């Protein structure tokens, strides 16, 4: 067991100010800088390193509802991208001790090394109730001086998620091939890759998604979000994958146009933002949820089987199914908390998508079968 220097009382004061003027006083945690973003909450009890490095959180200040965070440190394997993506991190209490056989650093040292602002010691329950009742808000974390009025003005000046294309901030700049399978910790999910080529659109793709794809397909080619349908088809894919990603899907018009050009030509599978992009490509619209779905305990019902999967989710927008007019499109899954759309499919166009994360890392593995469904779809298309 490693003794860390975590302490709440001895830390310098810091505050979170929301755009409506609400102020939460606590202590600095992480880098002592000022940072703004949309303030959201995640209900997972573990997985804080995956949350920090998930590109879907780009531009957001994440509040963890579980009170004690950092108890198993951080390591070099459990990352979803090459850096921390969140704009800020809020927790109730930093762990005073951390212990894990793979741990290589403390959570706070990890935040400091990448210059990420944090806040601890506030009543996170009160903050989450605020966001649930009034919806997510823009906010600023500050550990230095400044009047409340100035901080409120800064919070109000943070760009809104609605209408913002954040995909271009996180997508890869160049195509690449991914060949790393699942980590040995998850060896029970190792498969013999099928001799197929999949092209994955990177809208902010999580590395564990790529690991699942590499475990099932011999070739996984990752392309930038702006790649045209014509350029994708030049790679001669057996299937196309649409990844997760941050922000509002409707400004990402180039992605929806590319997917339109692929539908009916190759099987298509989308996750999270990929589900929303597919909905737009099918002629639909999306809308912003009041406080979104973020956590590893979201119940989703399969409308065909009646089966309930407990899923990992991270999104603030949703497909408006009533806006889709194509007859060969149907809802396959719904969220049991609020009855929102969690899955789409069009058998005629050989496409399907889910709003949640079947590659959950960490989280429940109930829904990992969707990767197998994608493989089966490609096998059937190949005859």
Tab-separated table of C-alpha atoms in Angstrom:
chain	number	residue	atom	x	y	z
A	1	UNK	CA	0.000	0.000	0.000
A	2	UNK	CA	1.308	3.431	-0.981
A	3	UNK	CA	0.743	6.363	1.360
A	4	UNK	CA	-0.299	9.417	-0.621
A	5	UNK	CA	-0.281	13.064	0.375
A	6	UNK	CA	-4.025	13.450	-0.134
A	7	UNK	CA	-5.675	15.755	2.364
A	8	UNK	CA	-8.658	18.060	2.058
A	9	UNK	CA	-8.074	20.411	4.991
A	10	UNK	CA	-4.497	21.393	4.131
A	11	UNK	CA	-5.299	22.293	0.531
A	12	UNK	CA	-5.664	25.856	-0.758
A	13	UNK	CA	-9.250	27.050	-1.204
A	14	UNK	CA	-10.951	26.726	-4.575
A	15	UNK	CA	-14.465	27.273	-5.896
A	16	UNK	CA	-16.864	26.142	-8.587
A	17	UNK	CA	-19.118	28.871	-9.963
A	18	UNK	CA	-22.048	28.005	-12.231
A	19	UNK	CA	-23.544	30.224	-14.894
A	20	UNK	CA	-26.640	30.889	-12.739
A	21	UNK	CA	-24.450	32.317	-9.938
A	22	UNK	CA	-24.380	29.216	-7.724
A	23	UNK	CA	-21.093	28.896	-5.832
A	24	UNK	CA	-19.549	25.807	-4.251
A	25	UNK	CA	-16.537	26.333	-1.998
A	26	UNK	CA	-13.984	23.583	-1.590
A	27	UNK	CA	-10.285	22.877	-1.955
A	28	UNK	CA	-7.925	22.674	-4.922
A	29	UNK	CA	-7.229	19.209	-6.292
A	30	UNK	CA	-4.955	18.673	-9.266
A	31	UNK	CA	-3.399	21.593	-11.120
A	32	UNK	CA	-4.036	25.003	-9.469
A	33	UNK	CA	-5.428	26.639	-12.609
A	34	UNK	CA	-8.690	28.185	-13.721
A	35	UNK	CA	-10.773	26.095	-16.103
A	36	UNK	CA	-14.267	26.303	-17.571
A	37	UNK	CA	-16.624	23.818	-19.172
A	38	UNK	CA	-20.039	22.226	-19.057
A	39	UNK	CA	-20.528	20.696	-15.580
A	40	UNK	CA	-21.897	17.136	-15.676
A	41	UNK	CA	-21.990	14.159	-13.318
A	42	UNK	CA	-21.052	10.486	-13.565
A	43	UNK	CA	-22.585	7.848	-11.275
A	44	UNK	CA	-19.876	5.166	-11.633
A	45	UNK	CA	-18.218	3.855	-8.480
A	46	UNK	CA	-14.940	3.144	-10.291
A	47	UNK	CA	-13.311	3.850	-13.638
A	48	UNK	CA	-12.223	7.424	-12.970
A	49	UNK	CA	-9.129	7.014	-15.160
A	50	UNK	CA	-11.260	5.874	-18.104
A	51	UNK	CA	-13.612	8.799	-17.492
A	52	UNK	CA	-10.737	11.276	-17.468
A	53	UNK	CA	-9.325	9.987	-20.764
A	54	UNK	CA	-12.609	9.450	-22.634
A	55	UNK	CA	-12.744	11.944	-25.562
A	56	UNK	CA	-16.537	12.071	-25.201
A	57	UNK	CA	-15.921	14.241	-22.099
A	58	UNK	CA	-13.911	16.835	-24.013
A	59	UNK	CA	-14.871	20.330	-22.832
A	60	UNK	CA	-16.700	19.115	-19.718
A	61	UNK	CA	-16.092	19.367	-15.980
A	62	UNK	CA	-16.980	15.948	-14.576
A	63	UNK	CA	-18.381	15.443	-11.084
A	64	UNK	CA	-18.143	11.938	-9.615
A	65	UNK	CA	-21.127	11.065	-7.430
A	66	UNK	CA	-19.288	8.276	-5.595
A	67	UNK	CA	-17.683	10.080	-2.625
A	68	UNK	CA	-14.214	8.456	-2.420
A	69	UNK	CA	-12.123	8.644	-5.598
A	70	UNK	CA	-8.476	7.697	-6.203
A	71	UNK	CA	-8.210	4.636	-3.970
A	72	UNK	CA	-6.561	2.444	-6.619
A	73	UNK	CA	-4.388	5.114	-8.222
A	74	UNK	CA	-3.818	5.202	-11.983
A	75	UNK	CA	-1.876	2.973	-14.368
A	76	UNK	CA	-0.555	2.956	-17.908
A	77	UNK	CA	-3.093	0.516	-19.378
A	78	UNK	CA	-6.546	1.768	-18.350
A	79	UNK	CA	-6.712	4.741	-20.692
A	80	UNK	CA	-9.187	5.493	-23.461
A	81	UNK	CA	-6.969	7.985	-25.320
A	82	UNK	CA	-3.457	9.402	-25.161
A	83	UNK	CA	-4.264	12.136	-22.627
A	84	UNK	CA	-6.805	13.449	-20.120
A	85	UNK	CA	-9.727	14.935	-22.034
A	86	UNK	CA	-11.903	16.545	-19.338
A	87	UNK	CA	-11.785	20.290	-18.680
A	88	UNK	CA	-11.944	19.724	-14.922
A	89	UNK	CA	-12.608	17.074	-12.266
A	90	UNK	CA	-14.756	17.372	-9.118
A	91	UNK	CA	-14.826	14.838	-6.284
A	92	UNK	CA	-16.056	14.759	-2.718
A	93	UNK	CA	-12.970	13.256	-1.042
A	94	UNK	CA	-9.588	12.279	-2.487
A	95	UNK	CA	-8.373	8.903	-1.263
A	96	UNK	CA	-5.701	9.222	1.418
A	97	UNK	CA	-4.253	5.832	0.432
A	98	UNK	CA	-4.103	4.079	-2.915
A	99	UNK	CA	-3.337	0.445	-3.569
A	100	UNK	CA	-3.425	-1.699	-6.711
A	101	UNK	CA	-0.931	-4.092	-8.255
A	102	UNK	CA	-0.927	-2.106	-11.527
A	103	UNK	CA	-0.872	1.376	-9.992
A	104	UNK	CA	1.950	3.618	-11.210
A	105	UNK	CA	0.866	7.023	-9.893
A	106	UNK	CA	-1.603	8.822	-7.679
A	107	UNK	CA	-4.689	10.364	-9.213
A	108	UNK	CA	-3.632	13.850	-8.163
A	109	UNK	CA	-0.141	13.522	-9.633
A	110	UNK	CA	-1.811	12.318	-12.839
A	111	UNK	CA	-3.975	15.458	-12.976
A	112	UNK	CA	-1.071	17.756	-12.152
A	113	UNK	CA	1.194	16.205	-14.777
A	114	UNK	CA	-1.367	17.051	-17.456
A	115	UNK	CA	-2.350	20.437	-16.007
A	116	UNK	CA	-5.977	19.544	-15.273
A	117	UNK	CA	-7.910	21.570	-12.699
A	118	UNK	CA	-9.726	19.816	-9.892
A	119	UNK	CA	-11.933	20.575	-6.912
A	120	UNK	CA	-12.614	18.509	-3.805
A	121	UNK	CA	-14.339	18.951	-0.475
A	122	UNK	CA	-17.651	20.286	-1.800
A	123	UNK	CA	-21.070	18.727	-1.241
A	124	UNK	CA	-21.214	16.776	-4.501
A	125	UNK	CA	-24.725	15.553	-3.643
A	126	UNK	CA	-25.990	19.123	-3.572
A	127	UNK	CA	-24.278	19.879	-6.883
A	128	UNK	CA	-25.766	16.789	-8.544
A	129	UNK	CA	-29.255	17.656	-7.261
A	130	UNK	CA	-28.792	21.104	-8.759
A	131	UNK	CA	-27.857	19.662	-12.150
A	132	UNK	CA	-30.664	17.095	-12.086
A	133	UNK	CA	-33.283	19.702	-11.201
A	134	UNK	CA	-32.115	22.517	-13.448
A	135	UNK	CA	-30.072	20.722	-16.109
A	136	UNK	CA	-26.338	20.731	-16.762
A	137	UNK	CA	-24.721	24.171	-16.694
A	138	UNK	CA	-21.518	25.859	-17.707
A	139	UNK	CA	-19.121	26.522	-14.866
A	140	UNK	CA	-15.632	27.598	-13.856
A	141	UNK	CA	-13.228	26.032	-11.343
A	142	UNK	CA	-10.925	28.619	-9.800
A	143	UNK	CA	-8.295	28.320	-7.061
A	144	UNK	CA	-7.048	31.895	-7.342
A	145	UNK	CA	-8.557	35.279	-6.539
A	146	UNK	CA	-11.390	36.964	-8.393
A	147	UNK	CA	-14.796	38.350	-7.576
A	148	UNK	CA	-17.873	36.172	-7.756
A	149	UNK	CA	-19.326	38.452	-10.420
A	150	UNK	CA	-16.237	37.999	-12.595
A	151	UNK	CA	-16.373	34.212	-12.214
A	152	UNK	CA	-20.077	34.109	-13.086
A	153	UNK	CA	-19.336	36.142	-16.209
A	154	UNK	CA	-16.567	33.709	-17.132
A	155	UNK	CA	-18.921	30.763	-16.645
A	156	UNK	CA	-21.512	32.413	-18.873
A	157	UNK	CA	-18.828	32.997	-21.513
A	158	UNK	CA	-17.957	29.287	-21.758
A	159	UNK	CA	-19.127	28.072	-25.206
A	160	UNK	CA	-22.353	26.077	-25.091
A	161	UNK	CA	-22.254	22.399	-26.004
A	162	UNK	CA	-25.391	22.863	-28.096
A	163	UNK	CA	-24.330	23.874	-31.585
A	164	UNK	CA	-20.633	23.155	-31.023
A	165	UNK	CA	-18.677	20.738	-33.213
A	166	UNK	CA	-16.162	19.252	-30.770
A	167	UNK	CA	-15.347	16.224	-32.907
A	168	UNK	CA	-12.673	18.083	-34.867
A	169	UNK	CA	-10.871	18.751	-31.552
A	170	UNK	CA	-10.462	15.058	-30.717
A	171	UNK	CA	-10.363	13.109	-33.989
A	172	UNK	CA	-7.122	11.716	-35.368
A	173	UNK	CA	-5.329	13.876	-37.916
A	174	UNK	CA	-4.083	10.904	-39.944
A	175	UNK	CA	-5.400	7.394	-40.690
A	176	UNK	CA	-3.773	4.511	-38.837
A	177	UNK	CA	-4.144	0.781	-38.283
A	178	UNK	CA	-4.996	-0.540	-34.792
A	179	UNK	CA	-3.693	-4.008	-33.920
A	180	UNK	CA	-3.780	-4.213	-30.115
A	181	UNK	CA	-6.280	-6.799	-28.799
A	182	UNK	CA	-7.963	-6.824	-25.437
A	183	UNK	CA	-5.755	-6.588	-22.339
A	184	UNK	CA	-4.865	-9.980	-20.822
A	185	UNK	CA	-6.997	-9.029	-17.790
A	186	UNK	CA	-10.011	-9.615	-20.073
A	187	UNK	CA	-8.646	-12.801	-21.611
A	188	UNK	CA	-12.019	-14.528	-21.428
A	189	UNK	CA	-13.118	-12.268	-24.268
A	190	UNK	CA	-10.204	-13.085	-26.571
A	191	UNK	CA	-11.390	-14.337	-29.955
A	192	UNK	CA	-9.734	-15.487	-33.147
A	193	UNK	CA	-10.011	-12.489	-35.488
A	194	UNK	CA	-12.087	-13.094	-38.615
A	195	UNK	CA	-10.438	-12.329	-41.989
A	196	UNK	CA	-12.325	-9.090	-42.513
A	197	UNK	CA	-11.365	-5.412	-42.765
A	198	UNK	CA	-13.241	-2.814	-40.738
A	199	UNK	CA	-12.903	0.939	-41.159
A	200	UNK	CA	-13.602	2.862	-37.946
A	201	UNK	CA	-14.528	6.542	-38.012
A	202	UNK	CA	-12.785	8.369	-35.177
A	203	UNK	CA	-15.226	10.904	-33.736
A	204	UNK	CA	-13.363	10.583	-30.404
A	205	UNK	CA	-12.968	6.825	-30.333
A	206	UNK	CA	-12.231	4.986	-27.089
A	207	UNK	CA	-9.324	2.597	-27.171
A	208	UNK	CA	-11.290	-0.234	-25.618
A	209	UNK	CA	-13.668	-0.107	-28.579
A	210	UNK	CA	-10.658	-0.602	-30.852
A	211	UNK	CA	-9.484	-3.506	-28.688
A	212	UNK	CA	-12.854	-5.219	-29.092
A	213	UNK	CA	-12.804	-4.666	-32.850
A	214	UNK	CA	-9.224	-5.971	-33.119
A	215	UNK	CA	-10.258	-9.068	-31.187
A	216	UNK	CA	-12.824	-9.887	-33.869
A	217	UNK	CA	-11.433	-8.506	-37.123
A	218	UNK	CA	-8.055	-9.080	-38.762
A	219	UNK	CA	-7.736	-5.454	-39.938
A	220	UNK	CA	-9.008	-2.324	-38.168
A	221	UNK	CA	-8.330	0.914	-40.065
A	222	UNK	CA	-9.054	4.144	-38.169
A	223	UNK	CA	-9.817	7.264	-40.212
A	224	UNK	CA	-10.383	10.949	-39.357
A	225	UNK	CA	-13.944	12.155	-38.825
A	226	UNK	CA	-13.881	14.210	-42.035
A	227	UNK	CA	-13.061	11.230	-44.282
A	228	UNK	CA	-15.491	11.020	-47.210
A	229	UNK	CA	-17.510	7.946	-48.092
A	230	UNK	CA	-15.537	7.678	-51.332
A	231	UNK	CA	-12.217	7.548	-49.484
A	232	UNK	CA	-13.566	4.957	-47.065
A	233	UNK	CA	-14.726	2.743	-49.929
A	234	UNK	CA	-11.247	2.960	-51.484
A	235	UNK	CA	-10.047	0.981	-48.461
A	236	UNK	CA	-12.412	-1.834	-49.509
A	237	UNK	CA	-13.997	-2.318	-46.071
A	238	UNK	CA	-16.118	-5.300	-45.142
A	239	UNK	CA	-17.798	-3.108	-42.510
A	240	UNK	CA	-17.749	0.450	-41.194
A	241	UNK	CA	-17.812	1.441	-37.532
A	242	UNK	CA	-19.020	4.837	-36.188
A	243	UNK	CA	-17.418	5.753	-32.867
A	244	UNK	CA	-18.373	7.680	-29.779
A	245	UNK	CA	-17.382	11.333	-29.429
A	246	UNK	CA	-18.130	14.645	-27.711
A	247	UNK	CA	-20.606	17.453	-28.152
A	248	UNK	CA	-23.641	18.139	-30.298
A	249	UNK	CA	-24.038	15.726	-33.243
A	250	UNK	CA	-26.025	18.088	-35.497
A	251	UNK	CA	-23.085	20.413	-36.357
A	252	UNK	CA	-21.079	17.349	-37.444
A	253	UNK	CA	-22.775	17.497	-40.844
A	254	UNK	CA	-19.791	16.112	-42.752
A	255	UNK	CA	-20.007	12.840	-40.817
A	256	UNK	CA	-23.725	12.376	-41.474
A	257	UNK	CA	-23.146	13.041	-45.183
A	258	UNK	CA	-20.372	10.450	-45.308
A	259	UNK	CA	-22.541	7.850	-43.590
A	260	UNK	CA	-25.352	8.528	-46.072
A	261	UNK	CA	-22.939	7.601	-48.831
A	262	UNK	CA	-22.076	4.314	-47.115
A	263	UNK	CA	-25.530	3.045	-46.174
A	264	UNK	CA	-26.556	0.047	-48.229
A	265	UNK	CA	-23.013	-0.556	-49.476
A	266	UNK	CA	-21.414	-2.117	-46.396
A	267	UNK	CA	-22.661	-3.098	-42.923
A	268	UNK	CA	-22.512	-0.161	-40.487
A	269	UNK	CA	-22.370	-0.276	-36.666
A	270	UNK	CA	-22.426	2.812	-34.440
A	271	UNK	CA	-21.885	3.481	-30.732
A	272	UNK	CA	-22.917	6.600	-28.744
A	273	UNK	CA	-22.253	9.618	-31.002
A	274	UNK	CA	-22.132	7.046	-33.799
A	275	UNK	CA	-25.758	6.214	-32.975
A	276	UNK	CA	-26.687	9.879	-33.254
A	277	UNK	CA	-24.725	10.339	-36.494
A	278	UNK	CA	-26.528	7.320	-37.958
A	279	UNK	CA	-29.868	8.832	-36.888
A	280	UNK	CA	-28.979	12.057	-38.695
A	281	UNK	CA	-27.862	10.134	-41.789
A	282	UNK	CA	-31.250	8.419	-41.806
A	283	UNK	CA	-32.948	11.817	-41.974
A	284	UNK	CA	-33.627	12.330	-38.268
A	285	UNK	CA	-32.850	15.002	-35.720
A	286	UNK	CA	-31.290	15.040	-32.256
A	287	UNK	CA	-31.947	16.998	-29.081
A	288	UNK	CA	-30.109	17.819	-25.857
A	289	UNK	CA	-31.046	15.914	-22.715
A	290	UNK	CA	-31.586	17.779	-19.459
A	291	UNK	CA	-28.632	16.162	-17.671
A	292	UNK	CA	-27.710	13.247	-19.911
A	293	UNK	CA	-26.746	9.673	-19.063
A	294	UNK	CA	-23.285	9.177	-17.579
A	295	UNK	CA	-22.342	6.148	-15.525
A	296	UNK	CA	-21.970	2.371	-15.543
A	297	UNK	CA	-25.429	1.473	-14.241
A	298	UNK	CA	-27.948	2.538	-16.913
A	299	UNK	CA	-30.753	-0.017	-17.543
A	300	UNK	CA	-31.602	-0.589	-21.225
A	301	UNK	CA	-34.378	-2.812	-22.592
A	302	UNK	CA	-34.098	-4.803	-25.816
A	303	UNK	CA	-37.535	-4.396	-27.392
A	304	UNK	CA	-37.230	-7.665	-29.343
A	305	UNK	CA	-36.241	-10.000	-26.513
A	306	UNK	CA	-37.385	-8.072	-23.442
A	307	UNK	CA	-33.923	-8.581	-21.963
A	308	UNK	CA	-32.535	-5.845	-19.698
A	309	UNK	CA	-28.870	-4.929	-19.997
A	310	UNK	CA	-27.101	-2.791	-17.404
A	311	UNK	CA	-24.911	-0.517	-19.495
A	312	UNK	CA	-22.142	2.066	-19.368
A	313	UNK	CA	-23.133	5.402	-20.916
A	314	UNK	CA	-21.777	8.870	-21.561
A	315	UNK	CA	-23.889	11.214	-23.641
A	316	UNK	CA	-25.861	14.436	-23.398
A	317	UNK	CA	-27.802	14.254	-26.686
A	318	UNK	CA	-30.366	11.811	-28.031
A	319	UNK	CA	-31.979	10.793	-31.330
A	320	UNK	CA	-35.538	12.050	-31.884
A	321	UNK	CA	-36.947	8.922	-33.492
A	322	UNK	CA	-40.215	10.612	-34.491
A	323	UNK	CA	-38.182	12.792	-36.863
A	324	UNK	CA	-37.044	9.761	-38.909
A	325	UNK	CA	-39.459	9.183	-41.764
A	326	UNK	CA	-37.841	6.181	-43.471
A	327	UNK	CA	-40.039	3.097	-43.125
A	328	UNK	CA	-37.189	0.574	-42.812
A	329	UNK	CA	-35.874	2.065	-39.566
A	330	UNK	CA	-36.911	0.980	-36.098
A	331	UNK	CA	-36.062	1.527	-32.447
A	332	UNK	CA	-34.462	-1.566	-30.923
A	333	UNK	CA	-33.594	-0.411	-27.382
A	334	UNK	CA	-34.917	2.121	-24.868
A	335	UNK	CA	-33.572	3.541	-21.617
A	336	UNK	CA	-35.748	2.382	-18.714
A	337	UNK	CA	-35.047	5.517	-16.671
A	338	UNK	CA	-36.548	7.982	-19.149
A	339	UNK	CA	-37.698	5.902	-22.158
A	340	UNK	CA	-35.271	7.630	-24.550
A	341	UNK	CA	-33.960	5.907	-27.684
A	342	UNK	CA	-30.955	3.645	-27.015
A	343	UNK	CA	-30.731	1.723	-30.283
A	344	UNK	CA	-31.661	1.854	-33.965
A	345	UNK	CA	-31.539	-0.521	-36.902
A	346	UNK	CA	-32.385	-0.710	-40.587
A	347	UNK	CA	-32.171	-4.296	-41.890
A	348	UNK	CA	-32.560	-3.138	-45.474
A	349	UNK	CA	-29.608	-0.779	-45.190
A	350	UNK	CA	-27.567	-3.247	-43.101
A	351	UNK	CA	-26.983	-0.843	-40.226
A	352	UNK	CA	-27.579	-0.739	-36.491
A	353	UNK	CA	-26.410	1.332	-33.545
A	354	UNK	CA	-26.640	1.653	-29.773
A	355	UNK	CA	-26.460	4.761	-27.623
A	356	UNK	CA	-24.547	3.064	-24.819
A	357	UNK	CA	-21.032	1.557	-24.584
A	358	UNK	CA	-20.986	-2.243	-25.020
A	359	UNK	CA	-17.190	-2.212	-24.591
A	360	UNK	CA	-17.594	-0.841	-21.025
A	361	UNK	CA	-14.210	-0.501	-19.378
A	362	UNK	CA	-14.788	-0.776	-16.542
A	363	UNK	CA	-18.451	-1.572	-16.247
A	364	UNK	CA	-20.939	-4.347	-17.015
A	365	UNK	CA	-20.210	-6.594	-19.982
A	366	UNK	CA	-23.889	-7.341	-20.622
A	367	UNK	CA	-23.893	-5.689	-24.042
A	368	UNK	CA	-20.568	-6.795	-25.555
A	369	UNK	CA	-22.537	-9.132	-27.821
A	370	UNK	CA	-23.152	-6.200	-30.189
A	371	UNK	CA	-19.608	-6.593	-31.522
A	372	UNK	CA	-20.470	-10.211	-32.328
A	373	UNK	CA	-23.648	-9.027	-34.029
A	374	UNK	CA	-21.559	-6.718	-36.218
A	375	UNK	CA	-19.285	-9.641	-37.120
A	376	UNK	CA	-22.292	-11.849	-37.931
A	377	UNK	CA	-23.758	-9.097	-40.113
A	378	UNK	CA	-20.540	-8.941	-42.137
A	379	UNK	CA	-20.388	-12.732	-42.436
A	380	UNK	CA	-23.960	-12.831	-43.730
A	381	UNK	CA	-23.283	-10.020	-46.175
A	382	UNK	CA	-20.292	-11.979	-47.493
A	383	UNK	CA	-22.520	-15.013	-47.987
